[in-house]
Structure formats: structure tokens, C-alpha cells
Short mmCIF file of N, CA and C in Angstrom, two decimals:
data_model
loop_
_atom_site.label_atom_id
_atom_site.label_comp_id
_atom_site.label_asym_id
_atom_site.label_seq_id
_atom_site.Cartn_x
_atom_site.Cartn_y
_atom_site.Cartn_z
N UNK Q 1 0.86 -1.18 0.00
CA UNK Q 1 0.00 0.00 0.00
C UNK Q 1 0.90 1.24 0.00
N UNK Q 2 0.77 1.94 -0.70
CA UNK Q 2 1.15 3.44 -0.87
C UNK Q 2 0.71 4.94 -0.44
N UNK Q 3 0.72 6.11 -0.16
CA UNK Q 3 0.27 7.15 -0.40
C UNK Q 3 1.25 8.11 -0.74
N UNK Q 4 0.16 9.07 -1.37
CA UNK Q 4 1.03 10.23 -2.08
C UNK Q 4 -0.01 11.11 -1.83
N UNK Q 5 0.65 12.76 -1.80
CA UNK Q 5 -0.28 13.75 -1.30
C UNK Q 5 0.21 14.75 -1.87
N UNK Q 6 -0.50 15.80 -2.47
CA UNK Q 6 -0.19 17.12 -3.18
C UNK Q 6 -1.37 18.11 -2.23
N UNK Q 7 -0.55 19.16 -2.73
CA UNK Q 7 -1.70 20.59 -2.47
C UNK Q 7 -1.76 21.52 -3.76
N UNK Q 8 -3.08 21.01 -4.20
CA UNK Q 8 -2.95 21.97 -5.71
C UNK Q 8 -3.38 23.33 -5.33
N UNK Q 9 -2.82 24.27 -5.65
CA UNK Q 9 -3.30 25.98 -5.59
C UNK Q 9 -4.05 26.38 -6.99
N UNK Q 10 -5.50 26.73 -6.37
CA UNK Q 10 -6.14 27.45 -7.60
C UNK Q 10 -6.38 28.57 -7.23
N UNK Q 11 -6.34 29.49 -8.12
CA UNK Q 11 -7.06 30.92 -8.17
C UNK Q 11 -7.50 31.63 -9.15
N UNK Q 12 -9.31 31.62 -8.37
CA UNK Q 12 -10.53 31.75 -9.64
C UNK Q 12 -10.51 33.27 -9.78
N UNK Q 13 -10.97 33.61 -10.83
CA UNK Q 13 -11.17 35.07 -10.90
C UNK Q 13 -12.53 35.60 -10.31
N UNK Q 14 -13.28 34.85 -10.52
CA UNK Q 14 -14.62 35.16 -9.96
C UNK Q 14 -15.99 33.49 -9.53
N UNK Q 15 -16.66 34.06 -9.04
CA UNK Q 15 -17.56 33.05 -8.77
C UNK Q 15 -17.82 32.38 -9.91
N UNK Q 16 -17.73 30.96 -10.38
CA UNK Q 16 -17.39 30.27 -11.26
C UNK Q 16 -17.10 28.62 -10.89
N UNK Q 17 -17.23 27.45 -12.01
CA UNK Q 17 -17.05 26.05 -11.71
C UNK Q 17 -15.58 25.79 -12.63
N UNK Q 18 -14.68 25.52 -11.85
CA UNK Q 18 -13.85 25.27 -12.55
C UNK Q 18 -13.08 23.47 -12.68
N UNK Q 19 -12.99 23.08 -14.07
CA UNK Q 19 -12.45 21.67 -14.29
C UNK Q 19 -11.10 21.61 -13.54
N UNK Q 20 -11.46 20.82 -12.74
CA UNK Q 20 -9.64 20.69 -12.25
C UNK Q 20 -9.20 18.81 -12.24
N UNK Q 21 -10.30 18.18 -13.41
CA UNK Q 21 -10.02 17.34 -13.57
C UNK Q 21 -8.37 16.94 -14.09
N UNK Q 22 -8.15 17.71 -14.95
CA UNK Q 22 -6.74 17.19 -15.57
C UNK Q 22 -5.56 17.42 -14.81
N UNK Q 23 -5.72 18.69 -13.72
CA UNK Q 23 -4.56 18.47 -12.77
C UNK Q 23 -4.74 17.17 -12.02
N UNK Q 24 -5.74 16.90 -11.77
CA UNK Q 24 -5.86 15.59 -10.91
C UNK Q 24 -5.22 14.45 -11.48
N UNK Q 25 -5.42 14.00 -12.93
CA UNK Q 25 -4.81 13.18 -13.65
C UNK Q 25 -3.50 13.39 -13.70
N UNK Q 26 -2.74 14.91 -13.88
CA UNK Q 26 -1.62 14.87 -13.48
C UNK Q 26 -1.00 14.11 -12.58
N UNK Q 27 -1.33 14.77 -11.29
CA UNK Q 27 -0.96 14.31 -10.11
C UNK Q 27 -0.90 12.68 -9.92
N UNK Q 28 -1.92 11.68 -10.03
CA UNK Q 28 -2.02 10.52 -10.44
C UNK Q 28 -0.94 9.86 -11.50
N UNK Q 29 -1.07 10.39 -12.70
CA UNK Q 29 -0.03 10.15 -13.12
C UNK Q 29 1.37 9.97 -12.94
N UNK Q 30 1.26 11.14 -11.93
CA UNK Q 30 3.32 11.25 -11.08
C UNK Q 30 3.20 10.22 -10.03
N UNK Q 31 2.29 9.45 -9.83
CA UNK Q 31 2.54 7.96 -8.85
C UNK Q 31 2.40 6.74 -9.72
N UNK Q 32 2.97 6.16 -8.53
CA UNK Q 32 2.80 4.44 -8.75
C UNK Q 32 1.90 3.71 -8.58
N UNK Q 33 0.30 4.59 -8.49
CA UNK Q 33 -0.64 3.11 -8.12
C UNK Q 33 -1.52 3.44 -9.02
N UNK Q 34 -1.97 1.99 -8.97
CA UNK Q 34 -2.73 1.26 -10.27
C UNK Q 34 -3.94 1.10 -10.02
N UNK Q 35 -4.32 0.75 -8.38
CA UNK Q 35 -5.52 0.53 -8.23
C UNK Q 35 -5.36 1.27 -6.69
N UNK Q 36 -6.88 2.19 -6.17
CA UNK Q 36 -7.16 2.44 -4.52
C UNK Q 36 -8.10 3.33 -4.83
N UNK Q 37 -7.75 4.61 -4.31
CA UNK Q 37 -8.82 5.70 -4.49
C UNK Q 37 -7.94 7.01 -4.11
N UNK Q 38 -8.66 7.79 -4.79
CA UNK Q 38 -8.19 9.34 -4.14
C UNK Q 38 -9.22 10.26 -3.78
N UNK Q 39 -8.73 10.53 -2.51
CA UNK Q 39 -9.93 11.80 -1.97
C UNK Q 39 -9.08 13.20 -2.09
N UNK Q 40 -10.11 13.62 -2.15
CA UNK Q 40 -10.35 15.19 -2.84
C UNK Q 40 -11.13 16.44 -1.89
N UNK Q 41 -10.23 16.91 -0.91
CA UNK Q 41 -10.61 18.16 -0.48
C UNK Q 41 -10.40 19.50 -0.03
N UNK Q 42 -11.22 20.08 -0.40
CA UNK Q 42 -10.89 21.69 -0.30
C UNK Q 42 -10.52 22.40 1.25
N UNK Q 43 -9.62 23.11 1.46
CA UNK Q 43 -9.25 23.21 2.49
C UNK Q 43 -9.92 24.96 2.98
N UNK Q 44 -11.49 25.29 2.51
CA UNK Q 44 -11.61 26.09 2.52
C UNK Q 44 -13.41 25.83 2.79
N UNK Q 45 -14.19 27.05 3.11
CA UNK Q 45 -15.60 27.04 3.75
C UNK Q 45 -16.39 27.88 2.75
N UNK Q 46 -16.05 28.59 1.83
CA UNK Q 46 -16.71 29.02 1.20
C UNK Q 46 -16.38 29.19 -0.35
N UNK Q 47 -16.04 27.86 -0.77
CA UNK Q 47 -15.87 27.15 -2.15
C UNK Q 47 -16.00 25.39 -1.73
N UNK Q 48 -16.68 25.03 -2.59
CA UNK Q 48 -16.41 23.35 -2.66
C UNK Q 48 -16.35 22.89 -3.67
N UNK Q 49 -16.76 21.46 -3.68
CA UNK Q 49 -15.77 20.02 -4.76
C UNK Q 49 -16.99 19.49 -5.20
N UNK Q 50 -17.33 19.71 -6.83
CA UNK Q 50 -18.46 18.84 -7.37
C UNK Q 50 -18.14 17.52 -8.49
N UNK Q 51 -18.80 17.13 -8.72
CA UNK Q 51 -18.78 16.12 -9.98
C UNK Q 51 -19.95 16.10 -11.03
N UNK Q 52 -19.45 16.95 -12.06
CA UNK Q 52 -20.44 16.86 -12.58
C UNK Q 52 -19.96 16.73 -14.18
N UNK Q 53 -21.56 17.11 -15.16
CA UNK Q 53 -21.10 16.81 -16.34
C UNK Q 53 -19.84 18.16 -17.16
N UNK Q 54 -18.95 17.14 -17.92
CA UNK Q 54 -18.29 18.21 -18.24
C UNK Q 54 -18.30 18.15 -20.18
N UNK Q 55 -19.58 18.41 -20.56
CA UNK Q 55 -19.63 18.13 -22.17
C UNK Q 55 -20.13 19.82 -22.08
N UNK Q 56 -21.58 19.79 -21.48
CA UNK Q 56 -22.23 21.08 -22.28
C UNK Q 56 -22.18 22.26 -21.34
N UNK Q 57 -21.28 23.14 -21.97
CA UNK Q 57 -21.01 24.32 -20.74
C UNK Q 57 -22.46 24.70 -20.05
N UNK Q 58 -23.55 24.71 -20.85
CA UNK Q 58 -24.80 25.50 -20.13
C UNK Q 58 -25.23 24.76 -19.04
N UNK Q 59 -24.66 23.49 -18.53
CA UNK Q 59 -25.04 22.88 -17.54
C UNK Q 59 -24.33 23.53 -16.13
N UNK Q 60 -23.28 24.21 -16.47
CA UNK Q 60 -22.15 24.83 -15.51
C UNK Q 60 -23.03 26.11 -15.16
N UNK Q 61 -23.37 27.14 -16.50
CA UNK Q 61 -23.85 27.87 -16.12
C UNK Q 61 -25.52 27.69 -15.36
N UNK Q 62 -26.25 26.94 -15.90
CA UNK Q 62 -27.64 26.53 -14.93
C UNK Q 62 -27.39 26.38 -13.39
N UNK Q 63 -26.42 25.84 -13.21
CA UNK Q 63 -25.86 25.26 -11.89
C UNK Q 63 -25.19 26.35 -11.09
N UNK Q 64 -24.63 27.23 -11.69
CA UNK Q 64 -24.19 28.91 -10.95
C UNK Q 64 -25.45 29.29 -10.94
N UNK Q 65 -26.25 29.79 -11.67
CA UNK Q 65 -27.58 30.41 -12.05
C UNK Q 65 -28.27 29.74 -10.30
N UNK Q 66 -29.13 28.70 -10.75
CA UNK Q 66 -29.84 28.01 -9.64
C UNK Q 66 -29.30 28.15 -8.48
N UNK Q 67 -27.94 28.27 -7.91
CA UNK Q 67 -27.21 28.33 -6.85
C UNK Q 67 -27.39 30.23 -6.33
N UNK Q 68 -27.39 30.70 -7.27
CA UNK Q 68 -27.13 32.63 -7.08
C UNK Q 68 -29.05 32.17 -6.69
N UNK Q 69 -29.48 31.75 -7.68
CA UNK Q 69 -31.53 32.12 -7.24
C UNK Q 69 -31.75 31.55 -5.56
N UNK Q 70 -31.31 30.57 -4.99
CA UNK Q 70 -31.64 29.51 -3.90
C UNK Q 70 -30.96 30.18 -3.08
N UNK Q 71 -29.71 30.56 -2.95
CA UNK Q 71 -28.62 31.64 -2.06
C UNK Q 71 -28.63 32.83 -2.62
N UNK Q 72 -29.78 33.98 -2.81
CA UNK Q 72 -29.24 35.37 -2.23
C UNK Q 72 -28.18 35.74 -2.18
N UNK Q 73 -27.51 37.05 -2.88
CA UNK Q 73 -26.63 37.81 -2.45
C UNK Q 73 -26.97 38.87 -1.12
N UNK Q 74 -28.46 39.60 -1.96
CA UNK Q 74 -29.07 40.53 -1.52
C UNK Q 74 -30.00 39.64 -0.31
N UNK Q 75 -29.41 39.41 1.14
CA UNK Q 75 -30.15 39.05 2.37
C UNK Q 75 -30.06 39.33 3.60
N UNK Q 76 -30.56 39.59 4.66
CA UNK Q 76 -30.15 40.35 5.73
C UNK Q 76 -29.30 39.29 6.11
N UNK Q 77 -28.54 38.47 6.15
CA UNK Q 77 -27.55 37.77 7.17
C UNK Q 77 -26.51 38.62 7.86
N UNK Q 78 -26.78 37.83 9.05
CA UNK Q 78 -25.95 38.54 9.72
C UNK Q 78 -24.53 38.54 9.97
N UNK Q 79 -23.67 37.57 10.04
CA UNK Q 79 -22.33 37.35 9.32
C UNK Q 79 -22.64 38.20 7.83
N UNK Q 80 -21.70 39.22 7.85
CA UNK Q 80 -21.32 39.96 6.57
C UNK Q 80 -19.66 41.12 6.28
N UNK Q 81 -19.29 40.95 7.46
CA UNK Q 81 -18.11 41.43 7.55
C UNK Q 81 -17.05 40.86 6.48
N UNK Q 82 -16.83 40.14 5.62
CA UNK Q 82 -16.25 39.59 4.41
C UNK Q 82 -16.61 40.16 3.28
N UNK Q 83 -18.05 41.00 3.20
CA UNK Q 83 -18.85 41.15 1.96
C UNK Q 83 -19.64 40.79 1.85
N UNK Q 84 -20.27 41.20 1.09
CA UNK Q 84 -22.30 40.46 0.60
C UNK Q 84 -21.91 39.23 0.01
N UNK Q 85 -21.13 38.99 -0.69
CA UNK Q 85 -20.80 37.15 -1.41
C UNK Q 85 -20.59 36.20 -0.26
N UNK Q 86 -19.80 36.42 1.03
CA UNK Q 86 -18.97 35.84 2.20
C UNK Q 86 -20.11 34.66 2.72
N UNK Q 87 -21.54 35.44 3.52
CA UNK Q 87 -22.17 34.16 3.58
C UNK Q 87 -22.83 33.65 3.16
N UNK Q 88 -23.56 34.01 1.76
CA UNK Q 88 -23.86 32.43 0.93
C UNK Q 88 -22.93 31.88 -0.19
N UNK Q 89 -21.64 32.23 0.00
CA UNK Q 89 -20.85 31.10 0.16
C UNK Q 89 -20.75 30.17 1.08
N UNK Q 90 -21.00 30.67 2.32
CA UNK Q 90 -20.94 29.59 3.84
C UNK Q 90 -22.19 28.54 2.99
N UNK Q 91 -23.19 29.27 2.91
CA UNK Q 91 -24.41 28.13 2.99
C UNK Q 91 -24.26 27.75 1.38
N UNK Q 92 -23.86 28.34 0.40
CA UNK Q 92 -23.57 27.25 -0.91
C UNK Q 92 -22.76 25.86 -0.87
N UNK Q 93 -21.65 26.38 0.32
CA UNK Q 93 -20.68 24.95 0.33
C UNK Q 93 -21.25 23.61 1.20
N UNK Q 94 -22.07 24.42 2.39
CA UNK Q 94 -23.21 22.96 2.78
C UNK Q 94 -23.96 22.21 2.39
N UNK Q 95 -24.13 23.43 1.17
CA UNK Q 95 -25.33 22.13 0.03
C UNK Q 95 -24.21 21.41 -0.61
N UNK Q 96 -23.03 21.51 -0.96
CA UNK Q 96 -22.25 20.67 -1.98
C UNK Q 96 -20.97 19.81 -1.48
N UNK Q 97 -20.51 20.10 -1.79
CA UNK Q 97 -19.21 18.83 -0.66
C UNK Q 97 -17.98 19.24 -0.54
N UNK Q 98 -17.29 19.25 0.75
CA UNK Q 98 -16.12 19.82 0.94
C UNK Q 98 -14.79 18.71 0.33
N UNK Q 99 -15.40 17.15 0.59
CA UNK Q 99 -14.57 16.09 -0.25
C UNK Q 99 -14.90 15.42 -0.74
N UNK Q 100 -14.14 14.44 -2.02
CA UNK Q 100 -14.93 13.89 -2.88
C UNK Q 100 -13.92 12.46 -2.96
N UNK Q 101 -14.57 11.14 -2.99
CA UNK Q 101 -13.56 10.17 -3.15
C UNK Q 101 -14.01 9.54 -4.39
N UNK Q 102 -13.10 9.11 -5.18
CA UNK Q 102 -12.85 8.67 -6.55
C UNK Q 102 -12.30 7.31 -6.54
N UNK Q 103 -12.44 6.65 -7.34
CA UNK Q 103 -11.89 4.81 -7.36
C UNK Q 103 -10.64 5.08 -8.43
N UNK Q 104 -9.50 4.16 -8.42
CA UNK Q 104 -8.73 4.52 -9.32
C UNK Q 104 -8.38 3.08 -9.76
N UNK Q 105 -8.78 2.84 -11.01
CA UNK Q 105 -8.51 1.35 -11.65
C UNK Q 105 -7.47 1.36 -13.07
N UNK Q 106 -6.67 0.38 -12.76
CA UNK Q 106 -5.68 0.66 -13.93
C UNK Q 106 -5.11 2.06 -14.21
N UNK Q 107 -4.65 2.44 -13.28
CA UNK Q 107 -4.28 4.05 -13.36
C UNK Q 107 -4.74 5.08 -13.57
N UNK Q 108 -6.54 4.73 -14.01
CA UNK Q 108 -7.15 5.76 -14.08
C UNK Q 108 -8.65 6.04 -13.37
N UNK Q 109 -8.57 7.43 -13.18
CA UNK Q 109 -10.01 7.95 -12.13
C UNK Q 109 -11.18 7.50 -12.72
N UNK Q 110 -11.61 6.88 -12.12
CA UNK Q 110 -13.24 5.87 -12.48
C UNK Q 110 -14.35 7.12 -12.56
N UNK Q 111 -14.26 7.70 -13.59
CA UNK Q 111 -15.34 9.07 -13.96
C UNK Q 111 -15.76 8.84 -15.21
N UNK Q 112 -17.57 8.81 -15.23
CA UNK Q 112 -18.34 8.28 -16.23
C UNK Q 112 -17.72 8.98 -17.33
N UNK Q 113 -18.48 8.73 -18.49
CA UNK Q 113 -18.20 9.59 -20.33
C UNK Q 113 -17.81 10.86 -20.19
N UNK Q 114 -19.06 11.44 -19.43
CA UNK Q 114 -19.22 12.69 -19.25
C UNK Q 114 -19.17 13.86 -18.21
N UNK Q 115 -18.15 13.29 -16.89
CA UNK Q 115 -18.08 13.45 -15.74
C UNK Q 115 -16.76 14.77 -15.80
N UNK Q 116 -16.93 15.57 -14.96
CA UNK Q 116 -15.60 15.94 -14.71
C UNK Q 116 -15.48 16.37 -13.33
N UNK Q 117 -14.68 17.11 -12.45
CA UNK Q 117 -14.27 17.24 -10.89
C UNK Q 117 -14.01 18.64 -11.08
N UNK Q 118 -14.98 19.32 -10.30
CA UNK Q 118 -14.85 21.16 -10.52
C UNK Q 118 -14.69 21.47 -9.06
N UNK Q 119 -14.12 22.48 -8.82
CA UNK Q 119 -14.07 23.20 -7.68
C UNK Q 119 -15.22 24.44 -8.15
N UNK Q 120 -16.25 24.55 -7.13
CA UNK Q 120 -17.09 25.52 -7.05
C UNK Q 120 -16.80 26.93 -6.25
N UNK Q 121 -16.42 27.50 -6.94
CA UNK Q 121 -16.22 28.82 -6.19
C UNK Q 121 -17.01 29.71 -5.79
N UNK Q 122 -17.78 30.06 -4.81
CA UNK Q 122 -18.73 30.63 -4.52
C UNK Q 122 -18.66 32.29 -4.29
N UNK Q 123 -17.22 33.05 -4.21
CA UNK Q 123 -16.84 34.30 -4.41
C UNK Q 123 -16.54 34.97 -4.91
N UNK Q 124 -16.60 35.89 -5.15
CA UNK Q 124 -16.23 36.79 -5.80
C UNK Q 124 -14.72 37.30 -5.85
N UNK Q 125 -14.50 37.26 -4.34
CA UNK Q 125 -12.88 37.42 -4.08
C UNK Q 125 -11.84 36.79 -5.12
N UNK Q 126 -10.61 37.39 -5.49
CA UNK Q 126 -9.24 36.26 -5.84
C UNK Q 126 -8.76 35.52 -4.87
N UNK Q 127 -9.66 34.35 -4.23
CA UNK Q 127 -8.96 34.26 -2.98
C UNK Q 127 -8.42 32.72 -3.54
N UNK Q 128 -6.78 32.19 -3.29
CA UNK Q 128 -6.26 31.29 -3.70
C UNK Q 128 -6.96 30.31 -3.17
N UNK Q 129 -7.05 29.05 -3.68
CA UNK Q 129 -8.01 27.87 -3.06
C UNK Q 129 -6.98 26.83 -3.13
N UNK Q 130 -7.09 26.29 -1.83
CA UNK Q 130 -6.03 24.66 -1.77
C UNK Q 130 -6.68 23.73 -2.15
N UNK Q 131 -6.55 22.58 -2.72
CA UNK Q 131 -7.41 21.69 -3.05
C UNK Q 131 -5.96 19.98 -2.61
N UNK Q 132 -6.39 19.12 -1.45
CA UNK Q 132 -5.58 18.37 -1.11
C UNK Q 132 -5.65 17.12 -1.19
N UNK Q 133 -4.92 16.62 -2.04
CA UNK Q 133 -5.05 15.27 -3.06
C UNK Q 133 -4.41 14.22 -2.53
N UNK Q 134 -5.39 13.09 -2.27
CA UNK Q 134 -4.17 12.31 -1.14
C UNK Q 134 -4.89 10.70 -1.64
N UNK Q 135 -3.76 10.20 -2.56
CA UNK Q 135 -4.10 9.03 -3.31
C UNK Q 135 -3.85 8.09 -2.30
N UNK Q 136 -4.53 6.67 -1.84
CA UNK Q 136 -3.55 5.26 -1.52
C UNK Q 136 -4.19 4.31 -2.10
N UNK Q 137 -3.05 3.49 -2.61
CA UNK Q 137 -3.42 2.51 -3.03
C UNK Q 137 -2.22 1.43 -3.31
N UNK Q 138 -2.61 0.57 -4.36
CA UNK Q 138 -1.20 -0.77 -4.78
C UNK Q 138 -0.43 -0.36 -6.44
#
């Protein structure tokens, strides 16, 4: 049994889903295992880790869209010292997942046709995002 662990640094320009499938394959790639799993998580509270389809961009945008209609910018919360984006980012990242575990067979991430692994950014801020990749397996 093996492990290997990275910290990928992203930084979004704005509230946005971004593919960070192929760094992941990177990273995988620079090891030795063939078969286990890798989990996937964000080391942050107001961005998270989805899986979704990655063919037709308008599915990315529906999915920002529906997320801005259900979470308010414009709401009296009371945490707001970060900015009007700060807490429904808090409550966007509870609906979605802070980690994500993946199967890895024959060297590669078990993700359907049309799947890809986005980090959801829920701010507006440039704020750098860690994302911590920690494969084991044989």
C-alpha cells in the first residue's frame, strides 16, 4: 500500500465552476498506483468540490444560475463582515461537498463519459483555493 499527497493551488477570478479534472490526472499520473482511491478536499468554507457533467457548458452555467436564485446575495444575514458574497458562500458549500472520493482502476479515475471534478467557487474574491489530493493505493 502506498500514499502520495499534493496541495494543488487554484485561483478563480470570480464566482465560477472550474475543471480541475486534468490536474488531478496529473498528479495521479506522477505515482505508482494502479488501483485504490483518491480523496479530494478543499481546504476552505466558502468554495467546494463537485462532480459533474463536463460536455455542455450550459449545464455549468444553470448550476451557478440556480445556486445565485436559492442563495441570495441581496439578504439580511448577519455574518457579513467579508462582503455580501462571504455568507452564501458559507451556505452554498453545505449544500455541496467539501470532499470527494474517486476509485482509481488501472491508473485511471473511475469518472463516467461525461463526468468531470470542478471546484465551485462561490466568491467573488481572488482568494487562492487549496485543493488536497491524497491518493492510496497498490
Amino acid at each position: 500500500m502506498k500514499q502520495f499527497f499534493e496541495n494543488m493551488k487554484i485561483k478563480p477570478s470570480n464566482q465560477s465552476l472550474i475543471d480541475i479534472t486534468s490536474n488531478i490526472n496529473l498528479f495521479l499520473d506522477s505515482t505508482t498506483v494502479k488501483n485504490g482511491l483518491i480523496n479530494i478536499s478543499i481546504l476552505h468554507t466558502t468554495a467546494s468540490l463537485i462532480i459533474q457533467e463536463n460536455a455542455d457548458p450550459n449545464v455549468l452555467k444553470d448550476i451557478e444560475s440556480f445556486f445565485n436564485r436559492i442563495v441570495p446575495r441581496e439578504y439580511p444575514y448577519m455574518h457579513n463582515l467579508e462582503g455580501l458574497d462571504d455568507m452564501p458562500g458559507h451556505i452554498k458549500s453545505c449544500l455541496t461537498n467539501s470532499n470527494l472520493t474517486v476509485s482509481i482502476l488501472n491508473s485511471k479515475l473511475q469518472l463516467g463519459t461525461w463526468q468531470g471534478i470542478y471546484l465551485f467557487e462561490h466568491r467573488d474574491n481572488k482568494i487562492e483555493r487549496e485543493v488536497l489530493l491524497h491518493i492510496f493505493g497498490e
